[in-house]
Coordinates of C-alpha atoms in Angstrom, one line a residue:
M68 CA 5.8 11.3 -23.4
R69 CA 2.4 12.7 -22.4
W70 CA 2.7 12.5 -18.6
R71 CA 5.4 12.3 -16.1
V72 CA 4.8 10.1 -13.0
L73 CA 6.8 9.9 -9.7
V74 CA 6.7 6.5 -8.0
S75 CA 7.5 6.7 -4.2
A76 CA 5.5 3.8 -2.8
P77 CA 8.1 1.4 -1.2
Y78 CA 6.1 -1.7 -2.1
M79 CA 5.6 -0.6 -5.7
I80 CA 9.2 0.4 -6.5
P81 CA 10.6 -3.1 -6.7
V82 CA 8.1 -4.2 -9.3
I83 CA 7.4 -0.9 -11.2
R84 CA 9.6 -1.9 -14.2
H85 CA 7.3 -4.9 -14.8
Y86 CA 4.8 -2.3 -16.0
D87 CA 7.1 -0.4 -18.4
E88 CA 5.4 -1.5 -21.6
R89 CA 2.0 -0.6 -20.2
F90 CA 3.2 2.9 -19.2
R91 CA 4.9 3.4 -22.6
E92 CA 1.7 2.5 -24.5
I93 CA -0.2 5.4 -22.9
G94 CA 2.6 7.8 -22.8
V95 CA 3.8 7.8 -19.2
E96 CA 7.4 8.5 -18.2
V97 CA 8.1 6.9 -14.8
V98 CA 10.6 8.5 -12.4
V99 CA 11.4 6.3 -9.3
A100 CA 12.2 8.1 -6.1
E101 CA 14.8 7.0 -3.6
V102 CA 12.8 6.4 -0.4
N103 CA 13.2 4.4 2.8
E104 CA 9.7 4.4 4.3
R105 CA 8.1 7.7 3.1
L106 CA 8.9 11.2 1.8
S107 CA 8.5 14.2 3.9
E108 CA 7.0 17.5 2.7
S109 CA 10.5 18.9 1.9
E110 CA 11.5 15.7 0.1
L111 CA 8.4 15.9 -2.0
M112 CA 9.2 19.5 -2.8
E113 CA 12.5 18.4 -4.3
R114 CA 11.0 15.7 -6.5
L115 CA 7.7 17.0 -7.9
Q116 CA 8.9 19.4 -10.6
D117 CA 7.2 18.7 -13.9
V118 CA 5.3 15.8 -12.4
D119 CA 1.6 15.0 -13.4
G120 CA 0.9 12.1 -11.1
V121 CA 2.3 10.2 -8.2
I122 CA 2.1 6.6 -7.0
C123 CA 2.8 7.2 -3.3
G124 CA 3.1 5.5 0.0
D125 CA 2.6 7.4 3.2
D126 CA 4.2 10.6 1.9
Q127 CA 3.4 13.9 3.4
F128 CA 1.2 15.7 0.8
T129 CA 0.4 19.1 2.4
D130 CA -1.3 22.2 1.1
R131 CA 2.2 23.7 0.5
V132 CA 3.0 20.8 -1.8
F133 CA -0.2 21.1 -3.8
A134 CA 0.1 24.9 -4.0
R135 CA 3.7 24.7 -5.3
F136 CA 3.0 22.2 -8.1
P137 CA -0.2 23.1 -9.9
R138 CA 0.8 20.6 -12.7
L139 CA 0.1 17.7 -10.3
K140 CA -3.3 16.2 -11.0
V141 CA -3.4 12.7 -9.6
V142 CA -2.0 11.1 -6.4
S143 CA -2.7 7.3 -6.5
K144 CA -2.1 5.9 -3.0
W145 CA -0.7 2.4 -2.8
G146 CA -2.9 0.8 -0.2
T147 CA -5.8 2.2 1.9
G148 CA -4.8 4.9 4.4
V149 CA -4.7 8.5 3.1
D150 CA -4.2 10.2 6.5
S151 CA -0.8 11.6 5.3
I152 CA -2.6 13.5 2.5
D153 CA -4.3 16.9 3.1
L154 CA -7.6 15.8 1.3
E155 CA -9.2 19.2 1.7
A156 CA -6.3 21.0 0.1
A157 CA -6.2 18.4 -2.7
S158 CA -9.9 18.9 -3.4
R159 CA -9.5 22.7 -3.4
R160 CA -6.7 22.6 -5.8
G161 CA -8.2 20.0 -8.2
V162 CA -5.9 17.1 -7.4
R163 CA -7.5 13.7 -7.6
I164 CA -6.7 11.3 -4.7
C165 CA -7.2 7.6 -5.2
N166 CA -6.7 4.5 -3.0
T167 CA -7.7 0.9 -2.6
P168 CA -10.1 0.5 0.3
G169 CA -10.0 -2.8 2.2
A170 CA -6.9 -3.9 0.4
F171 CA -5.2 -5.7 3.2
T172 CA -8.0 -6.8 5.5
D173 CA -7.0 -10.4 5.7
P174 CA -3.3 -10.1 6.2
V175 CA -3.6 -7.4 8.9
A176 CA -6.3 -9.4 10.7
D177 CA -4.1 -12.5 10.6
S178 CA -1.3 -10.5 12.0
V179 CA -3.4 -9.4 15.0
L180 CA -4.3 -13.0 15.7
G181 CA -0.7 -14.0 15.4
Y182 CA 0.3 -11.5 18.0
M183 CA -2.4 -12.6 20.4
L184 CA -1.3 -16.3 20.0
A185 CA 2.3 -15.4 20.5
F186 CA 1.5 -13.6 23.7
A187 CA -1.0 -16.1 25.0
R188 CA 1.2 -19.1 24.3
K189 CA 4.5 -17.3 25.1
L190 CA 6.0 -18.5 21.8
F191 CA 8.8 -16.0 21.3
W192 CA 9.8 -16.1 24.9
M193 CA 10.1 -19.9 25.1
D194 CA 12.1 -19.9 21.9
R195 CA 14.6 -17.5 23.4
Q196 CA 14.8 -19.5 26.6
V197 CA 15.5 -22.8 24.8
R198 CA 18.2 -21.1 22.6
M199 CA 19.8 -19.9 25.8
K200 CA 19.8 -23.5 27.1
R201 CA 17.2 -22.7 29.7
W202 CA 14.5 -25.4 30.0
S203 CA 12.0 -23.0 31.6
K204 CA 8.3 -23.8 31.1
Q205 CA 6.2 -20.6 30.6
P206 CA 2.7 -20.2 31.9
G207 CA 0.3 -19.9 29.0
V208 CA -3.4 -19.2 28.5
S209 CA -6.0 -20.3 25.9
L210 CA -7.6 -17.6 23.8
R211 CA -10.9 -19.1 24.8
E212 CA -10.2 -17.9 28.3
C213 CA -9.6 -14.3 27.2
V214 CA -11.5 -11.2 26.3
L215 CA -10.5 -9.2 23.2
G216 CA -11.2 -5.5 22.9
V217 CA -11.4 -4.1 19.3
I218 CA -11.1 -0.4 18.9
G219 CA -12.2 0.4 15.3
V220 CA -14.7 -2.1 13.9
G221 CA -14.4 -1.4 10.2
N222 CA -13.3 -3.9 7.6
I223 CA -10.2 -5.0 9.5
G224 CA -11.7 -4.8 12.9
R225 CA -14.6 -7.0 11.8
A226 CA -12.2 -9.5 10.3
V227 CA -10.4 -9.6 13.6
V228 CA -13.7 -10.1 15.5
E229 CA -14.6 -13.0 13.2
R230 CA -11.3 -14.7 13.8
A231 CA -11.4 -14.2 17.5
T232 CA -14.9 -15.6 17.9
A233 CA -13.7 -18.7 15.9
F234 CA -11.2 -19.2 18.8
G235 CA -14.0 -18.9 21.3
M236 CA -13.0 -15.5 22.6
R237 CA -15.4 -13.0 24.1
V238 CA -15.1 -9.8 22.1
L239 CA -15.8 -6.2 23.0
G240 CA -16.0 -3.4 20.4
N241 CA -15.8 0.3 20.3
D242 CA -16.2 2.7 17.3
I243 CA -17.5 6.2 16.7
V244 CA -19.4 4.8 13.7
E245 CA -22.5 2.6 14.3
I246 CA -21.7 -1.0 13.8
P247 CA -24.4 -2.9 11.7
R248 CA -26.8 -4.8 13.9
S249 CA -26.5 -7.8 11.6
F250 CA -22.8 -8.1 12.4
L251 CA -23.5 -7.8 16.1
E252 CA -26.0 -10.6 15.9
K253 CA -23.8 -12.8 13.8
T254 CA -20.7 -12.5 16.0
G255 CA -22.1 -11.7 19.5
L256 CA -19.8 -8.6 19.6
E257 CA -20.6 -6.5 22.7
V258 CA -20.4 -2.7 22.0
V259 CA -19.1 -0.8 25.0
S260 CA -17.4 2.5 25.9
K261 CA -13.7 2.8 25.3
E262 CA -13.1 2.9 29.0
E263 CA -15.0 -0.3 29.7
L264 CA -13.3 -2.0 26.8
L265 CA -9.9 -1.1 28.2
S266 CA -10.6 -2.2 31.7
R267 CA -12.2 -5.6 30.8
S268 CA -9.9 -6.8 27.9
D269 CA -7.0 -9.2 28.1
F270 CA -6.0 -8.0 24.6
V271 CA -6.7 -4.6 23.0
T272 CA -6.2 -4.2 19.3
L273 CA -6.3 -0.8 17.5
N274 CA -7.8 -1.1 14.0
C275 CA -9.1 2.4 13.4
D276 CA -8.1 5.2 11.0
L277 CA -5.9 8.1 12.0
N278 CA -8.0 11.3 12.2
P279 CA -8.4 14.2 14.6
T280 CA -10.6 12.0 16.9
S281 CA -8.1 9.2 17.1
F282 CA -4.7 10.9 17.4
H283 CA -3.1 9.7 20.6
L284 CA -6.3 7.7 21.3
I285 CA -4.2 5.6 23.8
G286 CA -2.2 7.6 26.3
E287 CA -1.2 7.5 29.9
R288 CA -4.8 7.7 31.2
E289 CA -6.0 4.9 28.9
L290 CA -3.0 2.6 29.6
K291 CA -3.7 2.9 33.4
L292 CA -7.2 1.6 32.7
M293 CA -5.9 -1.6 31.3
K294 CA -5.2 -4.7 33.3
T295 CA -1.6 -5.2 34.3
T296 CA -1.9 -8.6 32.6
A297 CA -3.2 -7.1 29.3
Y298 CA -1.5 -6.7 25.9
L299 CA -1.9 -3.8 23.4
I300 CA -1.6 -4.5 19.7
N301 CA -1.3 -1.7 17.1
T302 CA -1.3 -2.6 13.4
A303 CA -3.1 0.6 12.2
R304 CA -1.2 3.9 12.6
G305 CA 1.6 4.8 15.0
Q306 CA 0.1 8.1 16.0
L307 CA -2.9 6.3 17.6
I308 CA -0.6 5.8 20.7
D309 CA 1.3 8.3 22.7
E310 CA 4.6 6.4 22.4
P311 CA 6.4 7.8 25.5
G312 CA 3.4 7.0 27.6
L313 CA 3.4 3.4 26.2
V314 CA 7.2 3.1 27.0
A315 CA 6.5 4.2 30.6
A316 CA 3.6 1.7 30.9
L317 CA 5.7 -1.2 29.6
Q318 CA 8.7 -0.3 31.8
E319 CA 6.6 0.2 35.0
G320 CA 4.4 -2.9 34.4
H321 CA 1.1 -1.0 33.9
I322 CA 0.4 -3.5 31.1
A323 CA 2.0 -6.9 30.3
G324 CA 3.2 -6.1 26.8
A325 CA 2.6 -4.6 23.4
A326 CA 2.9 -5.6 19.7
L327 CA 3.7 -2.7 17.4
D328 CA 3.7 -2.9 13.6
V329 CA 3.6 0.9 13.3
F330 CA 5.3 3.8 15.1
E331 CA 5.0 7.6 15.5
I332 CA 8.3 8.0 13.6
E333 CA 9.1 5.4 10.8
P334 CA 11.5 3.8 10.4
L335 CA 11.8 3.4 14.2
P336 CA 14.7 5.5 15.4
S337 CA 17.8 3.6 16.5
D338 CA 17.7 5.2 19.9
S339 CA 14.0 4.3 20.6
P340 CA 13.6 2.9 24.1
L341 CA 11.1 0.4 22.6
L342 CA 14.1 -1.5 21.3
Q343 CA 15.3 -2.3 24.8
L344 CA 12.0 -3.7 26.0
D345 CA 11.6 -7.5 26.2
N346 CA 7.8 -7.3 26.6
C347 CA 7.4 -5.5 23.2
L348 CA 7.2 -7.2 19.8
L349 CA 8.2 -4.9 16.9
A350 CA 7.8 -5.1 13.2
P351 CA 8.6 -2.7 10.3
H352 CA 5.1 -1.7 9.2
N353 CA 4.6 -5.0 7.5
A354 CA 1.3 -6.4 8.9
N355 CA -0.2 -5.9 5.4
S356 CA 2.3 -8.3 3.8
S357 CA 0.5 -10.6 1.3
S358 CA 1.7 -11.4 -2.2
E359 CA -1.8 -11.9 -3.5
A360 CA -3.1 -8.7 -1.9
A361 CA -0.1 -6.8 -3.2
R362 CA -0.7 -7.9 -6.8
R363 CA -4.2 -6.6 -6.6
V364 CA -3.1 -3.3 -5.1
H365 CA -0.4 -2.9 -7.8
E366 CA -3.0 -3.3 -10.5
N367 CA -5.6 -1.1 -8.8
T368 CA -3.1 1.7 -8.0
I369 CA -1.9 1.8 -11.6
R370 CA -5.5 1.7 -12.9
N371 CA -6.5 4.6 -10.6
L372 CA -3.5 6.6 -11.8
I373 CA -4.1 6.1 -15.5
Q374 CA -7.8 6.8 -15.2
G375 CA -7.1 10.0 -13.3
L376 CA -4.5 11.2 -15.8
Q377 CA -6.7 10.5 -18.8
E378 CA -9.7 12.2 -17.2
S379 CA -7.6 15.2 -16.3
G380 CA -6.9 15.9 -19.9

């Protein structure tokens, strides 16, 4: 075989053997890693010997990893986010990093709306009550009566705005990048400061990248700015929220509830206090789930890998 490739992307592993013939034709030997959610720096160190390329998930590619394995030439990320990869170190050491921008815009935006509807209409809580043989009617609210705050108005954020406006919601937006005027005119999105957005919104959704400016974007100070009746939704990256601060806010009633698809540590530790909170909806980093989108990403990730290997010589 001409190249050796490690596959560590959890969504790719179950289907990787469907592509065996394609890999054989171009001389790729595939090695599949045992992985739960992602590989740490030390776990990568144990697996990258004699590897030319990687199809990865949110694995921790650091400068130490790139320095130790000069044979590595291509890291093809399954999906969009590359915040777990030291891009500067990769560039400096000649490692090509590929991804699929905008891969999961629709399913993630749908998930955000699903959480808002669940909270507004008290769907999960009514189900629990009826199963416990309690005929207790819960007070609900129409989305049309609510204000949504979107922090991060990129591809996913804009898709959320469009869905929310279709429900008749008033929508506030905040981003460090200028939002196109054409989008503002089309949707009526009102651009405000983060502080104003937090204080006015009934729902706050985080749809921004993880970078030095967004780490712990939401902490104790920000949570205290929110309405006590407001809900926080995070389908982006767990590190956007100071998790202990969120736990305290939920326990003490500073906000009404939260929906979390992502966490600071994944999988969520079994002793996490979030598991004990009835006003918190939890999911296993799965807001991007979509069979059609996944097929596109499978193909694009493999195409990026093969192109990178062939161009590396």
